[in-house]
PDB file of C-alpha atoms and ligand atoms in Angstrom:
ATOM      1  CA  MET A 185      -7.586 -17.481  19.565  1.00 95.00           C
ATOM      2  CA  LEU A 186      -7.619 -14.781  16.851  1.00 97.00           C
ATOM      3  CA  ARG A 187      -8.946 -16.286  13.589  1.00 98.00           C
ATOM      4  CA  LEU A 188      -7.748 -14.358  10.523  1.00 98.00           C
ATOM      5  CA  ALA A 189      -7.374 -14.785   6.750  1.00 98.00           C
ATOM      6  CA  VAL A 190      -6.230 -13.064   3.587  1.00 98.00           C
ATOM      7  CA  ILE A 191      -8.361 -13.405   0.476  1.00 98.00           C
ATOM      8  CA  GLY A 192      -7.857 -12.588  -3.197  1.00 95.00           C
ATOM      9  CA  CYS A 193      -7.283 -14.120  -6.589  1.00 92.00           C
ATOM     10  CA  PRO A 194      -4.476 -14.910  -7.219  1.00 88.00           C
ATOM     11  CA  ILE A 195      -3.401 -15.263  -3.584  1.00 92.00           C
ATOM     12  CA  ALA A 196      -0.584 -17.846  -3.653  1.00 88.00           C
ATOM     13  CA  HIS A 197       2.075 -15.081  -3.813  1.00 85.00           C
ATOM     14  CA  SER A 198       0.760 -13.246  -0.737  1.00 90.00           C
ATOM     15  CA  ARG A 199       3.257 -12.682   2.069  1.00 93.00           C
ATOM     16  CA  SER A 200       0.516 -11.588   4.471  1.00 95.00           C
ATOM     17  CA  PRO A 201       0.399 -14.900   6.423  1.00 96.00           C
ATOM     18  CA  GLN A 202       4.160 -14.750   7.023  1.00 96.00           C
ATOM     19  CA  ILE A 203       4.030 -11.105   8.167  1.00 97.00           C
ATOM     20  CA  HIS A 204       0.956 -11.450  10.418  1.00 97.00           C
ATOM     21  CA  ARG A 205       2.474 -14.614  11.915  1.00 96.00           C
ATOM     22  CA  ALA A 206       5.629 -12.654  12.779  1.00 97.00           C
ATOM     23  CA  ILE A 207       3.629  -9.769  14.293  1.00 97.00           C
ATOM     24  CA  LEU A 208       1.266 -11.944  16.334  1.00 97.00           C
ATOM     25  CA  GLU A 209       4.079 -14.196  17.550  1.00 96.00           C
ATOM     26  CA  SER A 210       6.057 -11.150  18.638  1.00 95.00           C
ATOM     27  CA  LEU A 211       2.949 -10.135  20.639  1.00 96.00           C
ATOM     28  CA  ASN A 212       2.421 -13.668  22.031  1.00 96.00           C
ATOM     29  CA  VAL A 213      -1.098 -13.765  20.596  1.00 97.00           C
ATOM     30  CA  GLU A 214      -2.602 -17.165  19.808  1.00 97.00           C
ATOM     31  CA  TYR A 215      -3.860 -17.073  16.217  1.00 97.00           C
ATOM     32  CA  GLN A 216      -4.664 -18.878  13.023  1.00 97.00           C
ATOM     33  CA  TYR A 217      -4.172 -17.153   9.643  1.00 97.00           C
ATOM     34  CA  GLU A 218      -5.562 -18.736   6.482  1.00 95.00           C
ATOM     35  CA  LYS A 219      -4.882 -17.884   2.843  1.00 96.00           C
ATOM     36  CA  SER A 220      -7.966 -18.358   0.607  1.00 96.00           C
ATOM     37  CA  ASN A 221      -8.391 -18.036  -3.119  1.00 95.00           C
ATOM     38  CA  VAL A 222     -11.583 -15.983  -3.393  1.00 97.00           C
ATOM     39  CA  THR A 223     -12.870 -14.423  -6.607  1.00 96.00           C
ATOM     40  CA  GLU A 224     -15.446 -11.645  -6.874  1.00 96.00           C
ATOM     41  CA  GLU A 225     -18.110 -14.343  -7.507  1.00 97.00           C
ATOM     42  CA  ASP A 226     -17.038 -16.345  -4.437  1.00 96.00           C
ATOM     43  CA  LEU A 227     -17.140 -13.286  -2.171  1.00 98.00           C
ATOM     44  CA  PRO A 228     -20.760 -13.586  -0.816  1.00 98.00           C
ATOM     45  CA  GLN A 229     -20.182 -17.232   0.102  1.00 98.00           C
ATOM     46  CA  PHE A 230     -16.855 -16.421   1.769  1.00 98.00           C
ATOM     47  CA  LEU A 231     -18.478 -13.605   3.769  1.00 98.00           C
ATOM     48  CA  GLU A 232     -21.095 -16.005   5.192  1.00 98.00           C
ATOM     49  CA  TYR A 233     -18.244 -18.266   6.284  1.00 98.00           C
ATOM     50  CA  ALA A 234     -16.294 -15.324   7.737  1.00 98.00           C
ATOM     51  CA  LYS A 235     -19.251 -14.059   9.809  1.00 98.00           C
ATOM     52  CA  SER A 236     -19.305 -17.237  11.892  1.00 97.00           C
ATOM     53  CA  ASN A 237     -15.711 -18.442  11.677  1.00 97.00           C
ATOM     54  CA  LEU A 238     -13.319 -15.460  11.565  1.00 98.00           C
ATOM     55  CA  ASP A 239     -12.430 -12.383  13.614  1.00 98.00           C
ATOM     56  CA  GLY A 240     -11.150 -10.536  10.567  1.00 98.00           C
ATOM     57  CA  PHE A 241      -9.562 -10.751   7.135  1.00 98.00           C
ATOM     58  CA  ASN A 242      -7.361  -8.831   4.708  1.00 98.00           C
ATOM     59  CA  LEU A 243      -8.159  -8.367   1.030  1.00 97.00           C
ATOM     60  CA  THR A 244      -6.153  -7.868  -2.150  1.00 91.00           C
ATOM     61  CA  MET A 245      -7.294  -6.234  -5.419  1.00 78.00           C
ATOM     62  CA  PRO A 246      -9.949  -6.285  -6.849  1.00 83.00           C
ATOM     63  CA  LEU A 247     -11.779  -7.352  -3.693  1.00 95.00           C
ATOM     64  CA  LYS A 248     -10.803  -4.072  -1.969  1.00 95.00           C
ATOM     65  CA  THR A 249     -13.622  -2.365  -3.863  1.00 94.00           C
ATOM     66  CA  ASP A 250     -15.889  -5.408  -4.415  1.00 96.00           C
ATOM     67  CA  ILE A 251     -16.366  -5.709  -0.629  1.00 98.00           C
ATOM     68  CA  LEU A 252     -17.912  -2.222  -0.239  1.00 97.00           C
ATOM     69  CA  PRO A 253     -21.629  -3.137  -0.720  1.00 98.00           C
ATOM     70  CA  TYR A 254     -21.420  -5.997   1.791  1.00 98.00           C
ATOM     71  CA  LEU A 255     -20.160  -3.992   4.779  1.00 98.00           C
ATOM     72  CA  ASP A 256     -22.211  -3.122   7.867  1.00 98.00           C
ATOM     73  CA  GLY A 257     -19.879  -0.238   8.682  1.00 98.00           C
ATOM     74  CA  ILE A 258     -16.853   1.515   7.183  1.00 98.00           C
ATOM     75  CA  SER A 259     -14.176   3.805   8.659  1.00 97.00           C
ATOM     76  CA  GLU A 260     -14.100   7.435   7.513  1.00 93.00           C
ATOM     77  CA  LYS A 261     -10.771   6.827   5.802  1.00 92.00           C
ATOM     78  CA  ALA A 262     -11.836   3.702   3.890  1.00 95.00           C
ATOM     79  CA  LYS A 263     -15.018   5.492   2.837  1.00 94.00           C
ATOM     80  CA  PHE A 264     -12.943   8.399   1.550  1.00 88.00           C
ATOM     81  CA  PHE A 265     -10.572   6.008  -0.262  1.00 90.00           C
ATOM     82  CA  GLU A 266     -13.466   3.806  -1.505  1.00 91.00           C
ATOM     83  CA  SER A 267     -11.157   0.905  -0.766  1.00 94.00           C
ATOM     84  CA  VAL A 268     -10.998  -1.609   2.089  1.00 97.00           C
ATOM     85  CA  ASN A 269      -8.006  -3.864   2.810  1.00 97.00           C
ATOM     86  CA  THR A 270      -9.002  -4.924   6.347  1.00 98.00           C
ATOM     87  CA  VAL A 271     -12.346  -6.242   7.589  1.00 98.00           C
ATOM     88  CA  LYS A 272     -13.085  -6.786  11.262  1.00 98.00           C
ATOM     89  CA  VAL A 273     -15.847  -9.274  12.059  1.00 98.00           C
ATOM     90  CA  ASP A 274     -17.777  -8.413  15.194  1.00 98.00           C
ATOM     91  CA  LYS A 275     -20.854 -10.378  16.293  1.00 97.00           C
ATOM     92  CA  GLY A 276     -21.525 -11.460  12.704  1.00 97.00           C
ATOM     93  CA  LYS A 277     -21.192  -7.935  11.297  1.00 98.00           C
ATOM     94  CA  LEU A 278     -18.492  -6.727   8.868  1.00 98.00           C
ATOM     95  CA  TYR A 279     -16.574  -3.458   9.428  1.00 98.00           C
ATOM     96  CA  GLY A 280     -14.191  -2.138   6.740  1.00 98.00           C
ATOM     97  CA  PHE A 281     -10.913  -0.238   7.149  1.00 98.00           C
ATOM     98  CA  ASN A 282      -7.974   0.706   4.932  1.00 97.00           C
ATOM     99  CA  THR A 283      -4.408   0.564   6.238  1.00 97.00           C
ATOM    100  CA  ASP A 284      -2.484   0.586   2.896  1.00 96.00           C
ATOM    101  CA  ALA A 285      -1.750   4.297   2.607  1.00 96.00           C
ATOM    102  CA  GLY A 286      -1.221   4.636   6.370  1.00 97.00           C
ATOM    103  CA  GLY A 287       1.288   1.784   6.067  1.00 98.00           C
ATOM    104  CA  TYR A 288       3.156   3.684   3.360  1.00 98.00           C
ATOM    105  CA  ILE A 289       3.366   6.852   5.474  1.00 98.00           C
ATOM    106  CA  ARG A 290       4.587   4.867   8.519  1.00 97.00           C
ATOM    107  CA  ALA A 291       7.233   3.201   6.324  1.00 97.00           C
ATOM    108  CA  LEU A 292       8.368   6.592   5.040  1.00 97.00           C
ATOM    109  CA  MET A 293       8.518   8.038   8.567  1.00 97.00           C
ATOM    110  CA  ASN A 294      10.453   4.948   9.669  1.00 96.00           C
ATOM    111  CA  LYS A 295      13.072   5.892   7.024  1.00 95.00           C
ATOM    112  CA  GLY A 296      13.294   9.335   8.644  1.00 96.00           C
ATOM    113  CA  VAL A 297      11.236  11.086   5.932  1.00 97.00           C
ATOM    114  CA  ASN A 298       8.269  13.255   6.946  1.00 97.00           C
ATOM    115  CA  PRO A 299       6.052  13.932   3.888  1.00 98.00           C
ATOM    116  CA  GLU A 300       4.848  17.286   5.257  1.00 97.00           C
ATOM    117  CA  ASN A 301       5.644  20.158   2.897  1.00 97.00           C
ATOM    118  CA  LYS A 302       7.281  17.806   0.380  1.00 98.00           C
ATOM    119  CA  ARG A 303       6.771  17.672  -3.388  1.00 98.00           C
ATOM    120  CA  ILE A 304       5.651  14.229  -4.484  1.00 98.00           C
ATOM    121  CA  VAL A 305       5.755  12.562  -7.897  1.00 98.00           C
ATOM    122  CA  ILE A 306       3.808   9.317  -8.273  1.00 98.00           C
ATOM    123  CA  ILE A 307       4.143   7.083 -11.329  1.00 98.00           C
ATOM    124  CA  GLY A 308       0.898   5.126 -11.802  1.00 98.00           C
ATOM    125  CA  ALA A 309      -2.750   5.909 -11.121  1.00 97.00           C
ATOM    126  CA  GLY A 310      -4.214   2.579 -10.030  1.00 92.00           C
ATOM    127  CA  GLY A 311      -6.086   1.516  -6.898  1.00 89.00           C
ATOM    128  CA  VAL A 312      -3.214   2.140  -4.506  1.00 93.00           C
ATOM    129  CA  VAL A 313      -2.555   5.664  -5.842  1.00 95.00           C
ATOM    130  CA  ARG A 314      -6.189   6.675  -5.216  1.00 92.00           C
ATOM    131  CA  THR A 315      -5.573   6.006  -1.517  1.00 93.00           C
ATOM    132  CA  LEU A 316      -1.974   7.192  -1.370  1.00 96.00           C
ATOM    133  CA  ALA A 317      -2.623  10.589  -2.971  1.00 95.00           C
ATOM    134  CA  LYS A 318      -5.467  11.262  -0.520  1.00 93.00           C
ATOM    135  CA  GLU A 319      -3.410  10.170   2.488  1.00 94.00           C
ATOM    136  CA  LEU A 320      -0.454  12.328   1.400  1.00 96.00           C
ATOM    137  CA  VAL A 321      -2.700  15.395   1.137  1.00 95.00           C
ATOM    138  CA  SER A 322      -3.919  14.770   4.677  1.00 93.00           C
ATOM    139  CA  HIS A 323      -0.241  14.866   5.717  1.00 96.00           C
ATOM    140  CA  ASN A 324       0.075  18.387   4.289  1.00 95.00           C
ATOM    141  CA  VAL A 325       2.394  17.669   1.378  1.00 97.00           C
ATOM    142  CA  LYS A 326       3.211  20.711  -0.736  1.00 97.00           C
ATOM    143  CA  GLU A 327       2.146  19.254  -4.091  1.00 97.00           C
ATOM    144  CA  THR A 328       1.553  15.903  -5.763  1.00 98.00           C
ATOM    145  CA  VAL A 329       1.880  15.062  -9.450  1.00 98.00           C
ATOM    146  CA  ILE A 330       0.446  11.767 -10.695  1.00 98.00           C
ATOM    147  CA  LEU A 331       1.938  10.522 -13.977  1.00 98.00           C
ATOM    148  CA  ASN A 332       0.231   7.671 -15.777  1.00 98.00           C
ATOM    149  CA  ARG A 333       0.422   5.842 -19.093  1.00 98.00           C
ATOM    150  CA  THR A 334      -3.321   6.441 -19.484  1.00 98.00           C
ATOM    151  CA  SER A 335      -3.446  10.173 -18.856  1.00 98.00           C
ATOM    152  CA  LYS A 336      -7.222  10.303 -18.254  1.00 98.00           C
ATOM    153  CA  LYS A 337      -6.811   8.005 -15.269  1.00 97.00           C
ATOM    154  CA  ALA A 338      -4.115  10.277 -13.818  1.00 98.00           C
ATOM    155  CA  VAL A 339      -6.369  13.307 -14.241  1.00 98.00           C
ATOM    156  CA  ASP A 340      -9.402  11.477 -12.758  1.00 97.00           C
ATOM    157  CA  VAL A 341      -7.487  10.181  -9.741  1.00 96.00           C
ATOM    158  CA  ALA A 342      -6.023  13.636  -9.114  1.00 97.00           C
ATOM    159  CA  ALA A 343      -9.511  15.177  -9.336  1.00 96.00           C
ATOM    160  CA  SER A 344     -10.880  12.565  -6.908  1.00 93.00           C
ATOM    161  CA  VAL A 345      -8.527  13.865  -4.206  1.00 93.00           C
ATOM    162  CA  GLY A 346     -10.246  17.249  -4.332  1.00 91.00           C
ATOM    163  CA  SER A 347      -7.160  19.427  -3.845  1.00 93.00           C
ATOM    164  CA  ASN A 348      -5.674  22.043  -6.198  1.00 93.00           C
ATOM    165  CA  GLU A 349      -2.252  20.817  -5.156  1.00 96.00           C
ATOM    166  CA  VAL A 350      -2.754  17.416  -6.858  1.00 97.00           C
ATOM    167  CA  LYS A 351      -2.345  17.219 -10.641  1.00 98.00           C
ATOM    168  CA  GLY A 352      -2.543  14.350 -13.096  1.00 98.00           C
ATOM    169  CA  MET A 353      -0.734  14.073 -16.428  1.00 98.00           C
ATOM    170  CA  GLU A 354       0.497  11.598 -19.007  1.00 98.00           C
ATOM    171  CA  LEU A 355       3.601   9.563 -18.265  1.00 98.00           C
ATOM    172  CA  THR A 356       6.001  10.714 -20.998  1.00 97.00           C
ATOM    173  CA  ASP A 357       9.807  11.006 -20.934  1.00 96.00           C
ATOM    174  CA  GLU A 358       9.510  14.770 -21.043  1.00 97.00           C
ATOM    175  CA  ASN A 359       6.915  15.047 -18.246  1.00 98.00           C
ATOM    176  CA  ILE A 360       8.751  12.737 -15.888  1.00 98.00           C
ATOM    177  CA  ILE A 361      12.024  14.595 -16.375  1.00 98.00           C
ATOM    178  CA  ASP A 362      10.315  17.953 -15.753  1.00 98.00           C
ATOM    179  CA  CYS A 363       8.536  16.672 -12.625  1.00 98.00           C
ATOM    180  CA  CYS A 364      11.587  14.960 -11.153  1.00 98.00           C
ATOM    181  CA  ARG A 365      13.501  18.267 -11.135  1.00 97.00           C
ATOM    182  CA  PHE A 366      11.282  19.409  -8.260  1.00 95.00           C
ATOM    183  CA  ALA A 367      10.493  16.126  -6.486  1.00 98.00           C
ATOM    184  CA  ASP A 368      11.418  15.373  -2.892  1.00 98.00           C
ATOM    185  CA  ILE A 369       9.739  11.956  -2.988  1.00 98.00           C
ATOM    186  CA  LEU A 370       9.388   9.817  -6.134  1.00 98.00           C
ATOM    187  CA  ILE A 371       7.045   6.829  -5.886  1.00 98.00           C
ATOM    188  CA  ASN A 372       6.711   4.019  -8.421  1.00 98.00           C
ATOM    189  CA  ALA A 373       3.204   2.583  -8.133  1.00 98.00           C
ATOM    190  CA  THR A 374       3.221   0.557 -11.355  1.00 97.00           C
ATOM    191  CA  PRO A 375       4.364  -3.054 -11.884  1.00 94.00           C
ATOM    192  CA  LEU A 376       7.322  -1.803 -13.994  1.00 97.00           C
ATOM    193  CA  GLY A 377      10.328  -3.801 -12.774  1.00 96.00           C
ATOM    194  CA  MET A 378       8.311  -6.331 -10.761  1.00 94.00           C
ATOM    195  CA  GLU A 379       9.360  -9.993 -10.659  1.00 92.00           C
ATOM    196  CA  GLY A 380       7.293 -12.021 -13.120  1.00 88.00           C
ATOM    197  CA  CYS A 381       6.152  -8.910 -15.005  1.00 88.00           C
ATOM    198  CA  ASP A 382       7.508  -8.584 -18.491  1.00 89.00           C
ATOM    199  CA  CYS A 383       7.704  -4.798 -18.279  1.00 93.00           C
ATOM    200  CA  ARG A 384      10.367  -2.316 -17.266  1.00 94.00           C
ATOM    201  CA  PHE A 385      11.151   1.398 -17.513  1.00 96.00           C
ATOM    202  CA  GLU A 386      12.530   2.057 -20.986  1.00 94.00           C
ATOM    203  CA  SER A 387      14.807   4.742 -19.602  1.00 96.00           C
ATOM    204  CA  LEU A 388      15.757   5.699 -16.051  1.00 97.00           C
ATOM    205  CA  ALA A 389      17.476   8.940 -17.100  1.00 96.00           C
ATOM    206  CA  PHE A 390      14.907  10.899 -15.053  1.00 98.00           C
ATOM    207  CA  ILE A 391      16.577   9.712 -11.833  1.00 98.00           C
ATOM    208  CA  ASN A 392      19.511  12.034 -12.445  1.00 97.00           C
ATOM    209  CA  GLU A 393      17.146  15.027 -12.525  1.00 98.00           C
ATOM    210  CA  LEU A 394      16.058  14.571  -8.893  1.00 98.00           C
ATOM    211  CA  PRO A 395      17.352  17.119  -6.401  1.00 98.00           C
ATOM    212  CA  LYS A 396      20.010  15.992  -3.929  1.00 96.00           C
ATOM    213  CA  GLY A 397      18.406  14.454  -0.830  1.00 96.00           C
ATOM    214  CA  ALA A 398      15.322  13.113  -2.650  1.00 98.00           C
ATOM    215  CA  ILE A 399      14.020   9.657  -1.768  1.00 98.00           C
ATOM    216  CA  VAL A 400      13.008   7.131  -4.424  1.00 98.00           C
ATOM    217  CA  SER A 401      10.453   4.592  -3.298  1.00 98.00           C
ATOM    218  CA  ASP A 402       9.088   1.620  -5.170  1.00 98.00           C
ATOM    219  CA  LEU A 403       5.920  -0.094  -3.959  1.00 97.00           C
ATOM    220  CA  ILE A 404       7.320  -3.314  -5.437  1.00 96.00           C
ATOM    221  CA  TYR A 405       9.082  -5.645  -2.966  1.00 94.00           C
ATOM    222  CA  ALA A 406       9.919  -8.550  -5.294  1.00 92.00           C
ATOM    223  CA  PRO A 407      12.679  -8.152  -6.265  1.00 95.00           C
ATOM    224  CA  PRO A 408      13.805  -6.298  -3.117  1.00 96.00           C
ATOM    225  CA  LYS A 409      15.729  -3.855  -5.316  1.00 97.00           C
ATOM    226  CA  THR A 410      14.218  -3.026  -8.701  1.00 98.00           C
ATOM    227  CA  GLU A 411      16.318  -1.465 -11.460  1.00 98.00           C
ATOM    228  CA  LEU A 412      14.745   1.849 -10.425  1.00 98.00           C
ATOM    229  CA  LEU A 413      16.000   1.504  -6.840  1.00 98.00           C
ATOM    230  CA  LYS A 414      19.418   0.176  -7.881  1.00 98.00           C
ATOM    231  CA  THR A 415      19.916   3.118 -10.236  1.00 98.00           C
ATOM    232  CA  ALA A 416      18.704   5.637  -7.648  1.00 98.00           C
ATOM    233  CA  GLU A 417      20.931   4.182  -4.934  1.00 98.00           C
ATOM    234  CA  LYS A 418      23.938   4.230  -7.239  1.00 98.00           C
ATOM    235  CA  ALA A 419      23.223   7.890  -7.970  1.00 98.00           C
ATOM    236  CA  GLY A 420      23.323   8.626  -4.217  1.00 98.00           C
ATOM    237  CA  TYR A 421      19.602   8.843  -3.369  1.00 98.00           C
ATOM    238  CA  LYS A 422      17.860   7.302  -0.373  1.00 97.00           C
ATOM    239  CA  VAL A 423      15.676   4.367  -1.499  1.00 98.00           C
ATOM    240  CA  MET A 424      12.787   2.366  -0.040  1.00 98.00           C
ATOM    241  CA  ASN A 425      11.070  -0.726  -1.451  1.00 97.00           C
ATOM    242  CA  GLY A 426       7.457  -1.815  -0.796  1.00 97.00           C
ATOM    243  CA  PHE A 427       8.178  -4.341   1.922  1.00 96.00           C
ATOM    244  CA  ASP A 428       8.083  -1.887   4.831  1.00 97.00           C
ATOM    245  CA  MET A 429       4.710  -0.606   3.583  1.00 97.00           C
ATOM    246  CA  LEU A 430       3.484  -4.196   3.650  1.00 96.00           C
ATOM    247  CA  ILE A 431       4.718  -4.681   7.222  1.00 97.00           C
ATOM    248  CA  PHE A 432       3.284  -1.397   8.535  1.00 98.00           C
ATOM    249  CA  GLN A 433      -0.112  -1.888   6.880  1.00 98.00           C
ATOM    250  CA  ALA A 434      -0.223  -5.332   8.541  1.00 98.00           C
ATOM    251  CA  ILE A 435       0.664  -3.901  11.983  1.00 98.00           C
ATOM    252  CA  LEU A 436      -2.097  -1.287  11.536  1.00 98.00           C
ATOM    253  CA  ALA A 437      -4.542  -4.076  10.564  1.00 98.00           C
ATOM    254  CA  ASP A 438      -3.564  -6.087  13.661  1.00 98.00           C
ATOM    255  CA  GLU A 439      -4.223  -2.998  15.818  1.00 98.00           C
ATOM    256  CA  ILE A 440      -7.782  -3.122  14.436  1.00 98.00           C
ATOM    257  CA  TYR A 441      -8.220  -6.876  15.002  1.00 98.00           C
ATOM    258  CA  LEU A 442      -6.799  -6.663  18.533  1.00 98.00           C
ATOM    259  CA  ASP A 443      -8.519  -3.351  19.254  1.00 97.00           C
ATOM    260  CA  LYS A 444      -5.432  -1.837  20.856  1.00 96.00           C
ATOM    261  CA  LYS A 445      -2.551   0.510  20.006  1.00 97.00           C
ATOM    262  CA  LEU A 446       0.675  -1.330  19.278  1.00 97.00           C
ATOM    263  CA  ASP A 447       4.285  -0.230  19.656  1.00 96.00           C
ATOM    264  CA  MET A 448       4.952   0.116  15.898  1.00 94.00           C
ATOM    265  CA  LYS A 449       8.702   0.639  16.111  1.00 93.00           C
ATOM    266  CA  LYS A 450       9.292  -2.293  18.468  1.00 95.00           C
ATOM    267  CA  ILE A 451       7.104  -4.681  16.473  1.00 96.00           C
ATOM    268  CA  TYR A 452       8.654  -3.595  13.167  1.00 96.00           C
ATOM    269  CA  THR A 453      12.162  -4.295  14.532  1.00 96.00           C
ATOM    270  CA  ASP A 454      11.000  -7.700  15.754  1.00 94.00           C
ATOM    271  CA  VAL A 455       9.173  -8.598  12.545  1.00 95.00           C
ATOM    272  CA  ILE A 456      11.986  -7.621  10.195  1.00 94.00           C
ATOM    273  CA  LYS A 457      14.211 -10.168  11.999  1.00 93.00           C
ATOM    274  CA  ARG A 458      11.618 -12.934  11.536  1.00 91.00           C
ATOM    275  CA  VAL A 459      10.490 -12.538   7.903  1.00 91.00           C
TER     276      VAL A 459
HETATM  277  P1  NAP B 560      -3.417  -1.264 -10.470  1.00 83.87           P
HETATM  278  O1  NAP B 560      -4.662  -0.704  -9.911  1.00 83.87           O
HETATM  279  O2  NAP B 560      -3.462  -2.468 -11.332  1.00 83.87           O
HETATM  280  O3  NAP B 560      -2.681  -0.082 -11.299  1.00 83.87           O
HETATM  281  C1  NAP B 560      -1.520  -0.337 -12.041  1.00 83.87           C
HETATM  282  C2  NAP B 560      -0.927   0.975 -12.545  1.00 83.87           C
HETATM  283  O4  NAP B 560       0.285   0.678 -13.235  1.00 83.87           O
HETATM  284  C3  NAP B 560      -1.831   1.725 -13.540  1.00 83.87           C
HETATM  285  O5  NAP B 560      -1.682   3.087 -13.322  1.00 83.87           O
HETATM  286  C4  NAP B 560      -1.266   1.294 -14.892  1.00 83.87           C
HETATM  287  O6  NAP B 560      -1.411   2.248 -15.923  1.00 83.87           O
HETATM  288  C5  NAP B 560       0.215   1.197 -14.559  1.00 83.87           C
HETATM  289  N1  NAP B 560       0.888   0.275 -15.482  1.00 83.87           N
HETATM  290  C6  NAP B 560       0.694  -1.054 -15.590  1.00 83.87           C
HETATM  291  N2  NAP B 560       1.501  -1.556 -16.545  1.00 83.87           N
HETATM  292  C7  NAP B 560       2.208  -0.518 -17.051  1.00 83.87           C
HETATM  293  C8  NAP B 560       3.194  -0.383 -18.079  1.00 83.87           C
HETATM  294  N3  NAP B 560       3.625  -1.456 -18.781  1.00 83.87           N
HETATM  295  N4  NAP B 560       3.695   0.845 -18.346  1.00 83.87           N
HETATM  296  C9  NAP B 560       3.265   1.928 -17.648  1.00 83.87           C
HETATM  297  N5  NAP B 560       2.335   1.876 -16.674  1.00 83.87           N
HETATM  298  C10 NAP B 560       1.809   0.660 -16.381  1.00 83.87           C
HETATM  299  O7  NAP B 560      -2.364  -1.606  -9.307  1.00 83.87           O
HETATM  300  P2  NAP B 560      -2.288  -1.018  -7.806  1.00 83.87           P
HETATM  301  O8  NAP B 560      -3.094  -1.844  -6.897  1.00 83.87           O
HETATM  302  O9  NAP B 560      -2.466   0.445  -7.834  1.00 83.87           O
HETATM  303  O10 NAP B 560      -0.755  -1.365  -7.456  1.00 83.87           O
HETATM  304  C11 NAP B 560       0.309  -0.684  -8.094  1.00 83.87           C
HETATM  305  C12 NAP B 560       1.647  -1.261  -7.656  1.00 83.87           C
HETATM  306  O11 NAP B 560       1.804  -1.134  -6.249  1.00 83.87           O
HETATM  307  C13 NAP B 560       1.800  -2.750  -7.962  1.00 83.87           C
HETATM  308  O12 NAP B 560       3.116  -2.986  -8.370  1.00 83.87           O
HETATM  309  C14 NAP B 560       1.535  -3.414  -6.631  1.00 83.87           C
HETATM  310  O13 NAP B 560       2.204  -4.657  -6.516  1.00 83.87           O
HETATM  311  C15 NAP B 560       2.104  -2.388  -5.671  1.00 83.87           C
HETATM  312  N6  NAP B 560       1.478  -2.430  -4.327  1.00 83.87           N
HETATM  313  C16 NAP B 560       2.295  -2.603  -3.251  1.00 83.87           C
HETATM  314  C17 NAP B 560       1.758  -2.622  -1.981  1.00 83.87           C
HETATM  315  C18 NAP B 560       2.679  -2.826  -0.814  1.00 83.87           C
HETATM  316  O14 NAP B 560       2.195  -3.040   0.316  1.00 83.87           O
HETATM  317  N7  NAP B 560       3.967  -2.729  -0.994  1.00 83.87           N
HETATM  318  C19 NAP B 560       0.379  -2.434  -1.777  1.00 83.87           C
HETATM  319  C20 NAP B 560      -0.434  -2.243  -2.905  1.00 83.87           C
HETATM  320  C21 NAP B 560       0.127  -2.232  -4.185  1.00 83.87           C
HETATM  321  P3  NAP B 560      -2.744   2.302 -16.846  1.00 83.87           P
HETATM  322  O15 NAP B 560      -3.767   3.068 -16.060  1.00 83.87           O
HETATM  323  O16 NAP B 560      -2.286   3.022 -18.071  1.00 83.87           O
HETATM  324  O17 NAP B 560      -3.147   0.886 -17.116  1.00 83.87           O
END
């Protein structure tokens, strides 16, 4: 029996149990998957519990960085990202991994889009962008521009990637319009347009600046189609919401828990029918 959990605060909204259930049932693996409200302060106590009672667990923000000092080992990628979303428990020791950005790339590939040699524009410079920008560079994208409300954060995140092809700048109407003219892939990594968030893009005029054939992706999955995606789709662009990223990062995490390569495409097709 594989004993798993997802932890965070708040955690009630998490769809991880539903997705892991669908994956593990499609693989005929016996499992239990708990959802636990764990704050930064509760983390040491939870980890003691996990060492004797779990085989692994997933984490949401801000625990993805809070977990770092408690790990006995960390994958090269998670170390590079300074962010862990998957912990495997092995003989009472904790090993950290990150499957978020890998999940995004798999989702993109699943839509028939290979990021290699593409020009990327990312709106937002939070935790997920730190990992995404680094992962995209390792997939040989041509250039990445990070636009953020707080420009210093965009510049800092871009600098943390350590590539001349990644730039950070302030999110202004003018900058986003200029950047979109050359973008092959536009990614929204802010909560703008998210269910329950009282914030939205003031103008979506930048969509019309994108070249033909560009893809617009939103990391948000509730609602399934944000105003950004609806507008982009109406204008004839390919669109992708954040749900496939969530599914693929979960499949990658289950590969780690089960310690075996999984047939991504087959499981994805199975899971999408069940969730
Ligand atoms: P985060 O660390 O909290 O960063 C949020 C980002 O959004 C910051 O850059 C912030 O700008 C910007 N922002 C927030 N409110 C804004 C507003 N009103 N106007 C303009 N910019 C605003 O979040 P995160 O972990 O990076 O996640 C970002 C998004 O990705 C969230 O919507 C999250 O739900 C989604 N996500 C999806 C998945 C998935 O599997 N699909 C996985 C992870 C995250 P400032 O720096 O100026 O504050």
